[in-house]
PDB file of C-alpha atoms in Angstrom:
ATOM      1  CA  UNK A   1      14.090  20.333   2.891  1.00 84.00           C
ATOM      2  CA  UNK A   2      17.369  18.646   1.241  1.00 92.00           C
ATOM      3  CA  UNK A   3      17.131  15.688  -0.590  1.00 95.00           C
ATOM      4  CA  UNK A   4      21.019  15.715  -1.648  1.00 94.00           C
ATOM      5  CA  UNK A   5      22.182  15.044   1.640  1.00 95.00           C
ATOM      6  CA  UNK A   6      23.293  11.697   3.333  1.00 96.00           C
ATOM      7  CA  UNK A   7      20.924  10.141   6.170  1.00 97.00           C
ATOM      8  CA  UNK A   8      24.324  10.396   8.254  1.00 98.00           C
ATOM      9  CA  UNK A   9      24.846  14.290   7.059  1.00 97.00           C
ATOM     10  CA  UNK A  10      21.054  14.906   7.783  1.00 98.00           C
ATOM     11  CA  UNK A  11      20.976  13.145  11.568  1.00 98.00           C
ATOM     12  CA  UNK A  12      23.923  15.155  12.239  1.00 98.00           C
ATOM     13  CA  UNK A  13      22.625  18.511  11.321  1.00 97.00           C
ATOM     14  CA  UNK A  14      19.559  17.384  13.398  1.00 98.00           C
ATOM     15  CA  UNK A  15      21.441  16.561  16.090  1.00 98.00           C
ATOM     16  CA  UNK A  16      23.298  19.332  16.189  1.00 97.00           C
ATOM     17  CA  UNK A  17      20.115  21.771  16.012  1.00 96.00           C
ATOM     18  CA  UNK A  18      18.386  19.374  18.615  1.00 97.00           C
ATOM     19  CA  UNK A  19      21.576  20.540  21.289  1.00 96.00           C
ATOM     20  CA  UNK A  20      21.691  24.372  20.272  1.00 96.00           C
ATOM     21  CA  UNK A  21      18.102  25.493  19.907  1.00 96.00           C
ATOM     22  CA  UNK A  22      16.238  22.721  21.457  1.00 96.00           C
ATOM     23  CA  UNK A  23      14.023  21.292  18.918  1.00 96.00           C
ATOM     24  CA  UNK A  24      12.059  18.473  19.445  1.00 95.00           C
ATOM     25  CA  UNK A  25      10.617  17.685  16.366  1.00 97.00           C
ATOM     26  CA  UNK A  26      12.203  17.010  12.988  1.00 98.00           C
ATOM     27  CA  UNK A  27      10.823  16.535   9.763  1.00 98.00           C
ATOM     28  CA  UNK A  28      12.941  15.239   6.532  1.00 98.00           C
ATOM     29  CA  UNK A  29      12.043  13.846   2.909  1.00 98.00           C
ATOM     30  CA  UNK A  30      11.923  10.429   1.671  1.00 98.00           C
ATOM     31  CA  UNK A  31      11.748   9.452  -2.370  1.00 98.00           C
ATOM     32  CA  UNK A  32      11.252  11.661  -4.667  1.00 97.00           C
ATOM     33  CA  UNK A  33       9.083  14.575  -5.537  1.00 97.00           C
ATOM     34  CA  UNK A  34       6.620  13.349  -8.000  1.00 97.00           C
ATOM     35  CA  UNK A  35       8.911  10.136  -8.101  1.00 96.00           C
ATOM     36  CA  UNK A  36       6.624   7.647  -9.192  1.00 97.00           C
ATOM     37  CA  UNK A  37       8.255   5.339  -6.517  1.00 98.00           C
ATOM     38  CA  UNK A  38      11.827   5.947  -7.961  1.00 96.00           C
ATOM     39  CA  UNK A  39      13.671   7.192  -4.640  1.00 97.00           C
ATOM     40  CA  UNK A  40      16.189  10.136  -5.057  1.00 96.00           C
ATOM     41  CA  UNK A  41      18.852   7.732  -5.207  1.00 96.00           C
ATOM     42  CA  UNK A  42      18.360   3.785  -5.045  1.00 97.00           C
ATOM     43  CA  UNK A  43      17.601   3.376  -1.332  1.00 97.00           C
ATOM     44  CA  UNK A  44      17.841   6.138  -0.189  1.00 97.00           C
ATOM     45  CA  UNK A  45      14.232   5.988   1.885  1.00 98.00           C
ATOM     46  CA  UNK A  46      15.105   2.599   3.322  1.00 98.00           C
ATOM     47  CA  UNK A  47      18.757   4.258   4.644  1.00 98.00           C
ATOM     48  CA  UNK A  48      17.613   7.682   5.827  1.00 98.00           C
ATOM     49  CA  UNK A  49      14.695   6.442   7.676  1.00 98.00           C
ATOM     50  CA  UNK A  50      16.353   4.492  10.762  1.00 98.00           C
ATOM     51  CA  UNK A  51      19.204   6.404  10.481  1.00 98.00           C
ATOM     52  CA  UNK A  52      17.217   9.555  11.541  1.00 98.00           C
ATOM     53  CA  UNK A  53      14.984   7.752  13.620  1.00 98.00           C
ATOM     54  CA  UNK A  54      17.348   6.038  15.347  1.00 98.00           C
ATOM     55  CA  UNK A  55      19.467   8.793  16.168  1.00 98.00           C
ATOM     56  CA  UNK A  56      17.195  11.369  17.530  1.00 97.00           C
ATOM     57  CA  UNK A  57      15.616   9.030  19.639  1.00 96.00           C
ATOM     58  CA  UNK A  58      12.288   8.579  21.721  1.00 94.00           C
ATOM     59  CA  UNK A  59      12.136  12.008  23.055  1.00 93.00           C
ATOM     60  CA  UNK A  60      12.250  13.907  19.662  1.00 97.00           C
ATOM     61  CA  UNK A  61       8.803  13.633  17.358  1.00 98.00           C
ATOM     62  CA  UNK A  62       9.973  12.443  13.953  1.00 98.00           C
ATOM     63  CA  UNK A  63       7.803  13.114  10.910  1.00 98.00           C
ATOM     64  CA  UNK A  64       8.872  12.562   7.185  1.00 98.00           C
ATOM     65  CA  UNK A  65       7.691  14.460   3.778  1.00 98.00           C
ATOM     66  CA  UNK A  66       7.282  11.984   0.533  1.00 98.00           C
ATOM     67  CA  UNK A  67       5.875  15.176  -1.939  1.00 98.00           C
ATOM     68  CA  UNK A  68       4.212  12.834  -3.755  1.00 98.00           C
ATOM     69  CA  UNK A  69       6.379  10.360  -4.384  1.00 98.00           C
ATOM     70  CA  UNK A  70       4.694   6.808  -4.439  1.00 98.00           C
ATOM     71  CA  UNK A  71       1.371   4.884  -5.190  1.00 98.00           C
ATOM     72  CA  UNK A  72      -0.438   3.560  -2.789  1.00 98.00           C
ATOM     73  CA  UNK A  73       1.328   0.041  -2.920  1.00 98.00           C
ATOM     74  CA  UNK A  74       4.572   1.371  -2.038  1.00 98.00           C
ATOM     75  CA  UNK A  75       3.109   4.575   0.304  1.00 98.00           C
ATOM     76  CA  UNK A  76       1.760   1.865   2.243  1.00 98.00           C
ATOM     77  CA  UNK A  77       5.245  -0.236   2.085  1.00 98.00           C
ATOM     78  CA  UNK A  78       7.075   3.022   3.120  1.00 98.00           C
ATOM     79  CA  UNK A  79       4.396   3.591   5.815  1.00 98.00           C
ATOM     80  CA  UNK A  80       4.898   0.232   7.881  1.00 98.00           C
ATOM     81  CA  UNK A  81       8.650   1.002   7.726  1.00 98.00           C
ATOM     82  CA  UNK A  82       7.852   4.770   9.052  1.00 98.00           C
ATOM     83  CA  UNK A  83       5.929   3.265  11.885  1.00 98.00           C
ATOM     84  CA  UNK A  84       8.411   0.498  12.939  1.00 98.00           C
ATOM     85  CA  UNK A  85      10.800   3.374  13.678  1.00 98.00           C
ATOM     86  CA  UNK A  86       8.364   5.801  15.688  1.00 98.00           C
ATOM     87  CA  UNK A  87       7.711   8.676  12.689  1.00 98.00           C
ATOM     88  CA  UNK A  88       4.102   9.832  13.836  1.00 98.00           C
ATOM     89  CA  UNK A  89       3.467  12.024  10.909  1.00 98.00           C
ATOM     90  CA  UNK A  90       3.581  11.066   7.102  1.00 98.00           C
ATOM     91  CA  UNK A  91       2.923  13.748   4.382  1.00 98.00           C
ATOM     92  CA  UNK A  92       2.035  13.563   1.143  1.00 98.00           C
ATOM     93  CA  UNK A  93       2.721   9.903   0.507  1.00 98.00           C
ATOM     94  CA  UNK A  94       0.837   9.789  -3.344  1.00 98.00           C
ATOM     95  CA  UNK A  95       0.390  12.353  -6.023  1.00 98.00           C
ATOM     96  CA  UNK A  96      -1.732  15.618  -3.812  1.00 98.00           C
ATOM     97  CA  UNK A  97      -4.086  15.745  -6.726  1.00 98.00           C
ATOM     98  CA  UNK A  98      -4.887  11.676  -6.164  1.00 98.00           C
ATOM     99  CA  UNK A  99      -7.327  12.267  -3.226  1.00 98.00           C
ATOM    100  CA  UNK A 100      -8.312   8.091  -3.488  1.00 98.00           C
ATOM    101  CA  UNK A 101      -4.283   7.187  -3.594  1.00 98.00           C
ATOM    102  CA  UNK A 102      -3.926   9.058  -0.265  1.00 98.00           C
ATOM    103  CA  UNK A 103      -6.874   7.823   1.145  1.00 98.00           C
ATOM    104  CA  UNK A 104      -5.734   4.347   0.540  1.00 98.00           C
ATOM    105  CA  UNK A 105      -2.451   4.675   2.345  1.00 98.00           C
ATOM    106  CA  UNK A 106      -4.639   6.567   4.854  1.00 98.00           C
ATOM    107  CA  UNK A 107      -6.909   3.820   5.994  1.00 98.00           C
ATOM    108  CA  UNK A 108      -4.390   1.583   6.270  1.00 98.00           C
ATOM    109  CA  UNK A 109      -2.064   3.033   8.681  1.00 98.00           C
ATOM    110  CA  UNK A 110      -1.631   4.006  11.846  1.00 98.00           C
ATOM    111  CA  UNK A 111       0.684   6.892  11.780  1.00 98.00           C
ATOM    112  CA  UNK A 112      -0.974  10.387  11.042  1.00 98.00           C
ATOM    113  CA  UNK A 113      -1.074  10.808   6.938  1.00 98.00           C
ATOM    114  CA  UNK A 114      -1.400  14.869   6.356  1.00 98.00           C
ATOM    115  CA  UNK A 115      -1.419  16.406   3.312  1.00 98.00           C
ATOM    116  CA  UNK A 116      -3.146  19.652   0.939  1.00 98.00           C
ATOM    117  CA  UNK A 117      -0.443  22.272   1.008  1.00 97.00           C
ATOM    118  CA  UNK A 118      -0.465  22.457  -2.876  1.00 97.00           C
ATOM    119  CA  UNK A 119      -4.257  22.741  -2.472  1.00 98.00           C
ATOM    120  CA  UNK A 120      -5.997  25.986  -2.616  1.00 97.00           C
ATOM    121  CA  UNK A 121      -9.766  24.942  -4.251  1.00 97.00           C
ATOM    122  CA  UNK A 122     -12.474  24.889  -1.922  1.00 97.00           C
ATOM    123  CA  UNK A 123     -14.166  22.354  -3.070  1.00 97.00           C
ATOM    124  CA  UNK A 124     -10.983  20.467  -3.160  1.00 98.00           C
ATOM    125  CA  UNK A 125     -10.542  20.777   0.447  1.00 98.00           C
ATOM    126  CA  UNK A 126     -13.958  20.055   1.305  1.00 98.00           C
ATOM    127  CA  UNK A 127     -13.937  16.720  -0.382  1.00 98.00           C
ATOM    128  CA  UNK A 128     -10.747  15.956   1.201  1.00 98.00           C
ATOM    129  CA  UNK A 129     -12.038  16.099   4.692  1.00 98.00           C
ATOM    130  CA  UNK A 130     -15.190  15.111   3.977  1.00 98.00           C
ATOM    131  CA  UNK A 131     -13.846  11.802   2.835  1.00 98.00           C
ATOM    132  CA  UNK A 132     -10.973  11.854   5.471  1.00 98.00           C
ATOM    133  CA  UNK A 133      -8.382  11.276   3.250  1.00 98.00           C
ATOM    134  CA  UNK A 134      -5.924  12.706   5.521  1.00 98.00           C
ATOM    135  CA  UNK A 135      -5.616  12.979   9.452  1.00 98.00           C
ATOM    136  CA  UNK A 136      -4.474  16.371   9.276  1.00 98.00           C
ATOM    137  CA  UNK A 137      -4.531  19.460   7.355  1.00 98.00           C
ATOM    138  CA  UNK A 138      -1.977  21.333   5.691  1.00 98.00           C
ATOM    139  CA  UNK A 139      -3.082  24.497   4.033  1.00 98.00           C
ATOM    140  CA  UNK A 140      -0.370  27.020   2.368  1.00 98.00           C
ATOM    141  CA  UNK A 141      -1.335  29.984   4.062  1.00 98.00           C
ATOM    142  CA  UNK A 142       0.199  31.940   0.655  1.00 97.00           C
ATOM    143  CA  UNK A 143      -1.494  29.319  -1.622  1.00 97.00           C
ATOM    144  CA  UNK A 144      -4.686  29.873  -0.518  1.00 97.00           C
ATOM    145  CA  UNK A 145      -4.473  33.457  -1.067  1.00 96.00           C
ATOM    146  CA  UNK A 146      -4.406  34.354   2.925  1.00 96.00           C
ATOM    147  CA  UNK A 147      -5.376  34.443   6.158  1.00 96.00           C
ATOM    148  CA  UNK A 148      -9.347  34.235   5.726  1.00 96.00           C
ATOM    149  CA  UNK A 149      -9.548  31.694   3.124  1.00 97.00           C
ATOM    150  CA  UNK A 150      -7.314  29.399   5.229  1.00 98.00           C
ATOM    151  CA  UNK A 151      -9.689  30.265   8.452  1.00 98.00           C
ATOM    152  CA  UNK A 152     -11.806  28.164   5.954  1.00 98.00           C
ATOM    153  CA  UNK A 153      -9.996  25.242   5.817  1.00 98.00           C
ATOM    154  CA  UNK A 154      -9.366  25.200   9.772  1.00 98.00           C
ATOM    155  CA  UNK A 155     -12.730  25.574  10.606  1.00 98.00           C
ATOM    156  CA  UNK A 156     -13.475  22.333   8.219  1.00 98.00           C
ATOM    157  CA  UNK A 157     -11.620  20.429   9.497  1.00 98.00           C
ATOM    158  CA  UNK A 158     -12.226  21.565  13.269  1.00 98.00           C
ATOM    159  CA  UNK A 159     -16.255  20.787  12.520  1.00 98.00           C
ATOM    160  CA  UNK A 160     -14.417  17.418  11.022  1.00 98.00           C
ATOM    161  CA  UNK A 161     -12.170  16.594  14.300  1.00 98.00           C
ATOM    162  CA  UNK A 162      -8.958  17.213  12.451  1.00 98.00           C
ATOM    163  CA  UNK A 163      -6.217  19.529  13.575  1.00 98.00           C
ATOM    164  CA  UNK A 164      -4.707  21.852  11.069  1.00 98.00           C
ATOM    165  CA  UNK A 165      -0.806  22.079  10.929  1.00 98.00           C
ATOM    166  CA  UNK A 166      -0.019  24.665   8.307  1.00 98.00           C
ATOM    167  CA  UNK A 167       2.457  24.789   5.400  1.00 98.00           C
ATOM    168  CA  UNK A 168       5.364  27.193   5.915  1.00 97.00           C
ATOM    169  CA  UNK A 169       8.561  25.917   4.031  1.00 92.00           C
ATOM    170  CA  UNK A 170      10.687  28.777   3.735  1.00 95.00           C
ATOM    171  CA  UNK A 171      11.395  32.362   6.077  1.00 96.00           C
ATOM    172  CA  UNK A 172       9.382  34.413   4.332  1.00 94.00           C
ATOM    173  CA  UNK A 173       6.471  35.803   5.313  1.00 95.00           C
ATOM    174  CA  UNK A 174       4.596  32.977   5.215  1.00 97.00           C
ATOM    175  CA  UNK A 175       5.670  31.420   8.178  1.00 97.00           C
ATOM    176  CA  UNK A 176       5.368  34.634  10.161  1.00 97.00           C
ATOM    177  CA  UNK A 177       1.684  34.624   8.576  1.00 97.00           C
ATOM    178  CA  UNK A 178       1.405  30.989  10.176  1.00 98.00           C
ATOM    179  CA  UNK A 179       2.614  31.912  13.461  1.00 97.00           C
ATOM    180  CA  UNK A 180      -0.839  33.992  14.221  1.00 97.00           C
ATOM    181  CA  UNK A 181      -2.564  31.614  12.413  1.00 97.00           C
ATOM    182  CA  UNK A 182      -2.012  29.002  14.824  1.00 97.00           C
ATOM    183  CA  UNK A 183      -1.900  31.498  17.491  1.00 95.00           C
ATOM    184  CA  UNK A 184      -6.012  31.808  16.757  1.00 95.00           C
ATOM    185  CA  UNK A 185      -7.280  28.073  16.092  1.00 97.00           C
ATOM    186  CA  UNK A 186      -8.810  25.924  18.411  1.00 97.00           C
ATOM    187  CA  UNK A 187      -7.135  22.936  16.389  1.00 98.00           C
ATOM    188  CA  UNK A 188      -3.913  23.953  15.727  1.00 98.00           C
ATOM    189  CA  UNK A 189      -1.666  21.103  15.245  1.00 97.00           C
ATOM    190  CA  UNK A 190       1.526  20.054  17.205  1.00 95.00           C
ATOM    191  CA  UNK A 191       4.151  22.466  15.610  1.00 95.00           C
ATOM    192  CA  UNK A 192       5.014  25.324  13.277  1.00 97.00           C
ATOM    193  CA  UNK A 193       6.978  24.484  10.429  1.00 97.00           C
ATOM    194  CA  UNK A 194      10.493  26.344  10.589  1.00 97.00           C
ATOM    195  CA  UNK A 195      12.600  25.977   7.759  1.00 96.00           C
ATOM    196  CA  UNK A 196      16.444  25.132   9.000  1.00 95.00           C
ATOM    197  CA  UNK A 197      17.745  25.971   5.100  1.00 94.00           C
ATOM    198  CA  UNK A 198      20.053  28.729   4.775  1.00 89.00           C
ATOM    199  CA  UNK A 199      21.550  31.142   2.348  1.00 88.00           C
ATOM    200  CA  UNK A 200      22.832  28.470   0.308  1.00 89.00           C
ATOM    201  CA  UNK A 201      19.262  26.981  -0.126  1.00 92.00           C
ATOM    202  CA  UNK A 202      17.020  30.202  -0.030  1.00 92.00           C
ATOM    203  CA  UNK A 203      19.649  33.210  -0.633  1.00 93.00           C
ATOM    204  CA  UNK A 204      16.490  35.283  -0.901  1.00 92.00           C
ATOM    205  CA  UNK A 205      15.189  35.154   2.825  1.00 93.00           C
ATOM    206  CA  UNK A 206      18.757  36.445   3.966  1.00 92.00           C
ATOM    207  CA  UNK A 207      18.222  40.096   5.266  1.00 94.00           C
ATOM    208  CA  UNK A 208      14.373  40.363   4.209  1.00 96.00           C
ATOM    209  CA  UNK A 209      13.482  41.449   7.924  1.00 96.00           C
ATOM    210  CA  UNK A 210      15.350  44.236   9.905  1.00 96.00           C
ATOM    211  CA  UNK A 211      15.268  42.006  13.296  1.00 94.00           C
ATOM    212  CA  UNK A 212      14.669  38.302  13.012  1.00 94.00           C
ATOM    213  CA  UNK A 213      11.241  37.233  13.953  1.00 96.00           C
ATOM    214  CA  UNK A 214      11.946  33.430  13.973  1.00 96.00           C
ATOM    215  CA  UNK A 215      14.763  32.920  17.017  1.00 95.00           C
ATOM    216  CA  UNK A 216      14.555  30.232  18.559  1.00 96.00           C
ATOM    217  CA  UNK A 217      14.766  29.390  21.990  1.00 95.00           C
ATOM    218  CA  UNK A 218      14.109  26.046  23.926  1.00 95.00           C
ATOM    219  CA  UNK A 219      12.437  24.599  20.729  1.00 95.00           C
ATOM    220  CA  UNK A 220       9.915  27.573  20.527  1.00 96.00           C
ATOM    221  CA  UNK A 221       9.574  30.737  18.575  1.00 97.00           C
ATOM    222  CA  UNK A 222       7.597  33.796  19.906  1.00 97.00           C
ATOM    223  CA  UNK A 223       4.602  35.457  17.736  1.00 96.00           C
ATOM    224  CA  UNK A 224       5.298  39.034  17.099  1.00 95.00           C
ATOM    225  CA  UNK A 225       3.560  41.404  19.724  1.00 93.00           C
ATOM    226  CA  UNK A 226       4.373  44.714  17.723  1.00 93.00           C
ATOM    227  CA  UNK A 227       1.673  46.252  15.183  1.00 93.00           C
ATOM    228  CA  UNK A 228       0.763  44.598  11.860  1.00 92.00           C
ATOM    229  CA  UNK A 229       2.787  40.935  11.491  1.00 94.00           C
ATOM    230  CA  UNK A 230       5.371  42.453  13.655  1.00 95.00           C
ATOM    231  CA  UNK A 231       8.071  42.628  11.615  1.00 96.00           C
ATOM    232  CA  UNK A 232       9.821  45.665   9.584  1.00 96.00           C
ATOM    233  CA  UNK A 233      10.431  44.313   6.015  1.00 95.00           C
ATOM    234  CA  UNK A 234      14.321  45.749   5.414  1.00 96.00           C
ATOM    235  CA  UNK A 235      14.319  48.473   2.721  1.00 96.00           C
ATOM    236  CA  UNK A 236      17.358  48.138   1.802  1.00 96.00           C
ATOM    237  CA  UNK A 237      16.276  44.356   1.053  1.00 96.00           C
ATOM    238  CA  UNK A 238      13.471  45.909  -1.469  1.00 95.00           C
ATOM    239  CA  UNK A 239      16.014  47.730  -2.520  1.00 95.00           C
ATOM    240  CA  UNK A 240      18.532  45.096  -4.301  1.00 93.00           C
ATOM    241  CA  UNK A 241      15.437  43.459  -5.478  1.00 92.00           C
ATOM    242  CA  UNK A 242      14.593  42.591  -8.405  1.00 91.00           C
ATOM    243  CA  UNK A 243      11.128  43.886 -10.128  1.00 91.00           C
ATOM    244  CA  UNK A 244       8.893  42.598 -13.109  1.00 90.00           C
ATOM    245  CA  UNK A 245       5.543  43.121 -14.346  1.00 89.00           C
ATOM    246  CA  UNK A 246       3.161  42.205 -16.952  1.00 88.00           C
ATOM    247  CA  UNK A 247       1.972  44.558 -19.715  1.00 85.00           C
ATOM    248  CA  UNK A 248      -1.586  43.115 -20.968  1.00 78.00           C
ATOM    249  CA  UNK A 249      -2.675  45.782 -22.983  1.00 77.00           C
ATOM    250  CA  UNK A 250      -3.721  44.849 -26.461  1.00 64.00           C
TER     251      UNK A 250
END
């Protein structure tokens, strides 16, 4: 999730996850959000691309997140450079909302482009596999306003031969949410996303279940077995929260 990290801080912290819990897959951002192909710092992509790559080697999957961050001239540029180190999966190289950008970049690569997490329109998404501007899905399980609407998008995209790889970017339950999501569909994609950000990046997720769901063991988490999403949310966690609501009476 960290863009204010080294590529030699981030293949570390990769590393050292890939020895304790047994990933094998990693996904980390190149240039900037919405960066209009300014990078987060000047060459930073062109860094922190082999020196990922190179250190988690052939046996790990290696994808990349762009959120947003380039036209399709340099999406494409960033692309060839993605595929010359092994990255199989490229999100979100142009502005979501640019459905023709992405397609662009698309069509001429070889890697998987994925995108749609900020997506929750219907219409949207049908256009967007309809004109295959991505190879696979993301949908926000939270965005789209839950677990039926998003049953919408997979079964698109499964009529469309594209698997669906949901958004979950934080501990919350949305990932839980996407862990029985993928549990149910015939094309589910190749992983769950697991956020490795801690307190210091989401203090809010610290202590909002009573047991945690999302241990990890040989590179896999388990989907809850117990009623509901199988989790108790902690009440002393609702607790210490903080509350607000709107008034809209005249």
């Amino acid at each position: 999730m960290r863009r204010d990290i080294t590529p030699g801080e981030e293949a570390a912290r990769f590393l050292r996850l890939r020895d304790e819990r047994g990933f094998d897959a990693f996904k980390w951002r190149v240039g900037a959000e919405c960066g209009h192909d300014v990078d987060e710092w000047p060459g930073r992509t062109e860094a922190i691309v082999p020196t990922v790559a190179r250190a988690l080697g052939d046996r790990v999957a290696k994808l990349v997140d762009a959120n947003s961050g380039f036209s399709p001239r340099r999406g494409i540029e960033v692309g060839r450079l993605l595929e010359a180190e092994g990255i199989s999966h490229y999100e979100e190289p142009c502005p979501y909302w640019k459905l023709e950008e992405t397609k662009q970049v698309t069509d001429a690569l070889e890697l998987d482009v994925t995108g749609g997490e900020q997506d929750c329109d219907l219409g949207t998404w049908a256009r967007m596999i309809e004109m295959r501007a991505v190879d696979v899905v993301q949908p926000d399980v939270m965005y789209m306003g839950g677990i039926g609407r998003t049953l919408k998008i997979a079964r698109l995209a499964a009529a469309a031969g594209l698997p669906c790889t949901p958004h979950s970017a934080n501990l919350s339950l949305v990932t839980l949410c996407t862990m029985h999501l993928l549990g149910a569909l015939p094309n589910a994609g190749k992983y769950l996303e697991l956020s490795i950000e801690g307190p210091d990046y989401y203090p809010w997720q610290e202590g909002l279940f009573v047991e945690d769901p999302y241990r990890v063991r040989d590179g896999h988490v388990t989907i809850p077995s117990a009623p509901g999403w199988g989790v108790e949310v902690n009440r002393e966690w609702l607790e210490g929260s903080t509350y607000q609501s709107s008034d809209q009476r005249a």
